[in-house]
CSV table of C-alpha atoms in Angstrom, one decimal:
chain,number,residue,atom,x,y,z
B,1,GLU,CA,-202.2,68.0,14.1
B,2,LEU,CA,-201.3,71.3,12.4
B,3,PHE,CA,-200.0,74.3,14.4
B,4,GLU,CA,-202.0,77.4,14.5
B,5,VAL,CA,-200.1,80.1,12.7
B,6,SER,CA,-201.2,83.7,12.1
B,7,SER,CA,-200.9,84.2,8.4
B,8,LYS,CA,-200.7,88.0,9.1
B,9,THR,CA,-197.2,87.6,10.6
B,10,LEU,CA,-195.8,85.6,7.7
B,11,SER,CA,-193.9,86.8,4.7
B,12,PRO,CA,-196.3,87.3,1.7
B,13,ILE,CA,-194.7,84.4,-0.2
B,14,LEU,CA,-195.6,82.0,2.5
B,15,ASN,CA,-199.2,82.9,2.0
B,16,GLU,CA,-199.1,82.1,-1.7
B,17,PRO,CA,-200.2,78.7,-2.9
B,18,ALA,CA,-197.1,76.7,-3.9
B,19,GLY,CA,-196.1,73.1,-4.1
B,20,ALA,CA,-193.7,71.6,-1.6
B,21,PHE,CA,-191.9,68.3,-1.1
B,22,VAL,CA,-190.7,67.4,2.4
B,23,SER,CA,-188.0,64.7,3.0
B,24,LEU,CA,-187.1,63.4,6.4
B,25,TYR,CA,-183.7,61.7,7.0
B,26,MET,CA,-182.4,59.8,10.0
B,27,GLY,CA,-178.7,59.1,10.2
B,28,GLY,CA,-178.4,60.3,6.6
B,29,ARG,CA,-180.9,57.7,5.4
B,30,PRO,CA,-184.4,58.4,4.1
B,31,ARG,CA,-187.1,58.3,6.8
B,32,GLY,CA,-190.1,59.7,4.9
B,33,SER,CA,-190.8,61.8,1.9
B,34,ILE,CA,-194.1,63.2,0.5
B,35,GLY,CA,-195.0,66.1,-1.7
B,36,ASN,CA,-197.9,68.1,-3.1
B,37,PHE,CA,-197.5,69.5,-6.7
B,38,SER,CA,-200.9,71.2,-7.0
B,39,PRO,CA,-201.8,72.9,-3.8
B,40,THR,CA,-204.7,75.1,-3.2
B,41,ASN,CA,-203.5,76.1,0.3
B,42,PRO,CA,-200.8,78.6,1.1
B,43,LEU,CA,-197.2,77.4,1.2
B,44,TYR,CA,-196.9,77.5,5.0
B,45,LEU,CA,-199.9,75.1,5.3
B,46,VAL,CA,-198.6,72.8,2.5
B,47,VAL,CA,-195.3,72.5,4.3
B,48,GLN,CA,-197.0,71.7,7.6
B,49,GLU,CA,-199.2,69.1,5.9
B,50,MET,CA,-196.3,67.5,4.0
B,51,VAL,CA,-194.1,67.3,7.2
B,52,LEU,CA,-196.9,65.5,9.0
B,53,ALA,CA,-197.6,63.2,6.0
B,54,ALA,CA,-193.8,62.4,5.5
B,55,ALA,CA,-193.6,61.5,9.2
B,56,THR,CA,-196.8,59.4,9.4
B,57,ASN,CA,-198.1,58.4,6.0
B,58,ASP,CA,-195.1,57.3,3.9
B,59,GLU,CA,-196.0,53.7,3.5
B,60,ARG,CA,-192.4,52.7,2.9
B,61,PHE,CA,-191.6,53.5,6.6
B,62,ALA,CA,-193.0,53.0,10.0
B,63,PRO,CA,-194.4,56.3,11.5
B,64,VAL,CA,-191.9,58.6,13.1
B,65,GLU,CA,-191.9,58.1,16.9
B,66,LYS,CA,-191.4,61.0,19.4
B,67,SER,CA,-188.1,59.5,20.4
B,68,ASP,CA,-186.9,59.8,16.8
B,69,LEU,CA,-187.4,63.6,16.6
B,70,ASP,CA,-184.0,64.5,18.0
B,71,TYR,CA,-182.4,62.5,15.1
B,72,ILE,CA,-184.5,63.6,12.2
B,73,ASP,CA,-183.2,66.0,9.6
B,74,LEU,CA,-185.7,67.9,7.6
B,75,GLU,CA,-185.4,69.0,4.0
B,76,ILE,CA,-188.0,71.2,2.3
B,77,SER,CA,-188.2,71.7,-1.5
B,78,VAL,CA,-190.4,74.5,-2.6
B,79,LEU,CA,-191.6,73.7,-6.1
B,80,THR,CA,-192.3,75.8,-9.1
B,81,PRO,CA,-195.5,74.9,-11.0
B,82,LEU,CA,-195.5,71.8,-13.2
B,83,LEU,CA,-194.8,72.5,-16.8
B,84,LYS,CA,-195.8,69.8,-19.3
B,85,ILE,CA,-193.1,68.9,-21.9
B,86,SER,CA,-193.7,67.4,-25.3
B,87,SER,CA,-190.2,66.0,-25.6
B,88,VAL,CA,-187.5,64.7,-23.2
B,89,ASP,CA,-185.2,67.2,-25.0
B,90,GLU,CA,-186.9,69.9,-23.0
B,91,PHE,CA,-185.7,68.2,-19.7
B,92,GLN,CA,-182.6,69.7,-18.2
B,93,LEU,CA,-180.8,67.1,-15.9
B,94,GLY,CA,-179.8,68.7,-12.6
B,95,THR,CA,-182.1,71.8,-13.1
B,96,HIS,CA,-185.4,70.1,-13.5
B,97,GLY,CA,-187.3,67.6,-11.4
B,98,ILE,CA,-189.5,65.2,-13.3
B,99,TYR,CA,-193.1,64.2,-12.7
B,100,MET,CA,-194.5,61.4,-14.8
B,101,ILE,CA,-197.9,59.9,-15.1
B,102,LYS,CA,-199.1,56.9,-17.1
B,103,ASP,CA,-202.2,54.7,-16.7
B,104,GLY,CA,-203.0,56.4,-13.4
B,105,LYS,CA,-199.6,55.7,-11.9
B,106,SER,CA,-197.2,58.6,-11.2
B,107,GLY,CA,-193.8,59.2,-9.7
B,108,SER,CA,-191.3,62.0,-9.3
B,109,TYR,CA,-187.7,62.8,-8.6
B,110,LEU,CA,-186.5,66.1,-7.3
B,111,PRO,CA,-183.9,67.9,-9.3
B,112,HIS,CA,-181.0,67.2,-6.9
B,113,VAL,CA,-181.5,63.4,-7.2
B,114,ALA,CA,-179.4,63.7,-10.4
B,115,ASP,CA,-176.5,65.3,-8.4
B,116,GLU,CA,-176.8,62.7,-5.6
B,117,THR,CA,-176.8,59.7,-7.9
B,118,GLY,CA,-174.6,60.8,-10.8
B,119,TRP,CA,-177.2,59.3,-13.2
B,120,ASP,CA,-177.5,60.5,-16.8
B,121,THR,CA,-180.8,61.6,-18.2
B,122,GLU,CA,-181.9,58.1,-19.3
B,123,GLU,CA,-181.0,56.6,-16.0
B,124,PHE,CA,-182.8,59.4,-14.1
B,125,LEU,CA,-185.9,58.8,-16.1
B,126,GLY,CA,-185.7,55.0,-16.0
B,127,HIS,CA,-185.2,54.8,-12.3
B,128,CYS,CA,-188.1,57.2,-11.7
B,129,ALA,CA,-190.4,55.3,-14.0
B,130,ARG,CA,-189.5,51.9,-12.5
B,131,GLU,CA,-189.0,52.8,-8.8
B,132,GLU,CA,-191.3,55.7,-8.2
B,133,ALA,CA,-194.1,55.4,-10.8
B,134,GLY,CA,-194.1,51.6,-11.1
B,135,ILE,CA,-194.4,51.8,-14.9
B,136,GLY,CA,-191.2,49.9,-15.9
B,137,TRP,CA,-187.8,51.2,-16.9
B,138,ASP,CA,-189.0,52.5,-20.4
B,139,GLY,CA,-192.4,53.6,-19.1
B,140,TRP,CA,-191.4,57.2,-19.2
B,141,LYS,CA,-191.3,57.1,-23.0
B,142,GLU,CA,-195.1,56.8,-23.2
B,143,ALA,CA,-195.9,58.8,-20.0
B,144,ASP,CA,-197.0,62.4,-19.7
B,145,LEU,CA,-193.9,64.2,-18.5
B,146,TYR,CA,-193.8,67.4,-16.5
B,147,VAL,CA,-190.8,69.4,-15.3
B,148,TYR,CA,-190.4,71.7,-12.3
B,149,GLU,CA,-187.6,73.4,-10.3
B,150,ALA,CA,-187.1,73.4,-6.6
B,151,ILE,CA,-185.7,75.7,-4.0
B,152,VAL,CA,-184.2,73.4,-1.4
B,153,PHE,CA,-183.4,74.1,2.2
B,154,GLY,CA,-183.2,72.2,5.5
B,155,GLU,CA,-181.5,71.5,8.7
B,156,GLU,CA,-178.9,69.0,9.8
B,157,LYS,CA,-178.8,67.6,13.3
B,158,ARG,CA,-175.4,67.8,15.0
B,159,LYS,CA,-175.9,64.5,16.9
């Protein structure tokens, strides 16, 4: 259930449509992660929707329980619009996130995944293709590729 928020009291940027990706962590480990790249709603609503979806609809994890909330860390990535690229040479590892789509299957990695993993460009794209999009290690070579940037912020529990 979304909270009622008066959009009149928010910064103008929060009322602009923008993509967002929300990741939940518990004990430093992923607990849920869902994003929306093509929103029609204002950013504040997209973030609310993605928090709820990450907590309850990420099929890789059981829904977050009320007792988990004190231990959940929240990370929000506000996304720039997707930009289709015609060559992987246009992709900048560590600056760009990648979104790929092929045969109706899609997957994405946020820009900071490169920093966290230490992967080179081919590893970044290969892991995304295989593990996120389900199109095989080399699937990105025939996929439609899009890049984006992210402004990332969050909280970290002290427990």
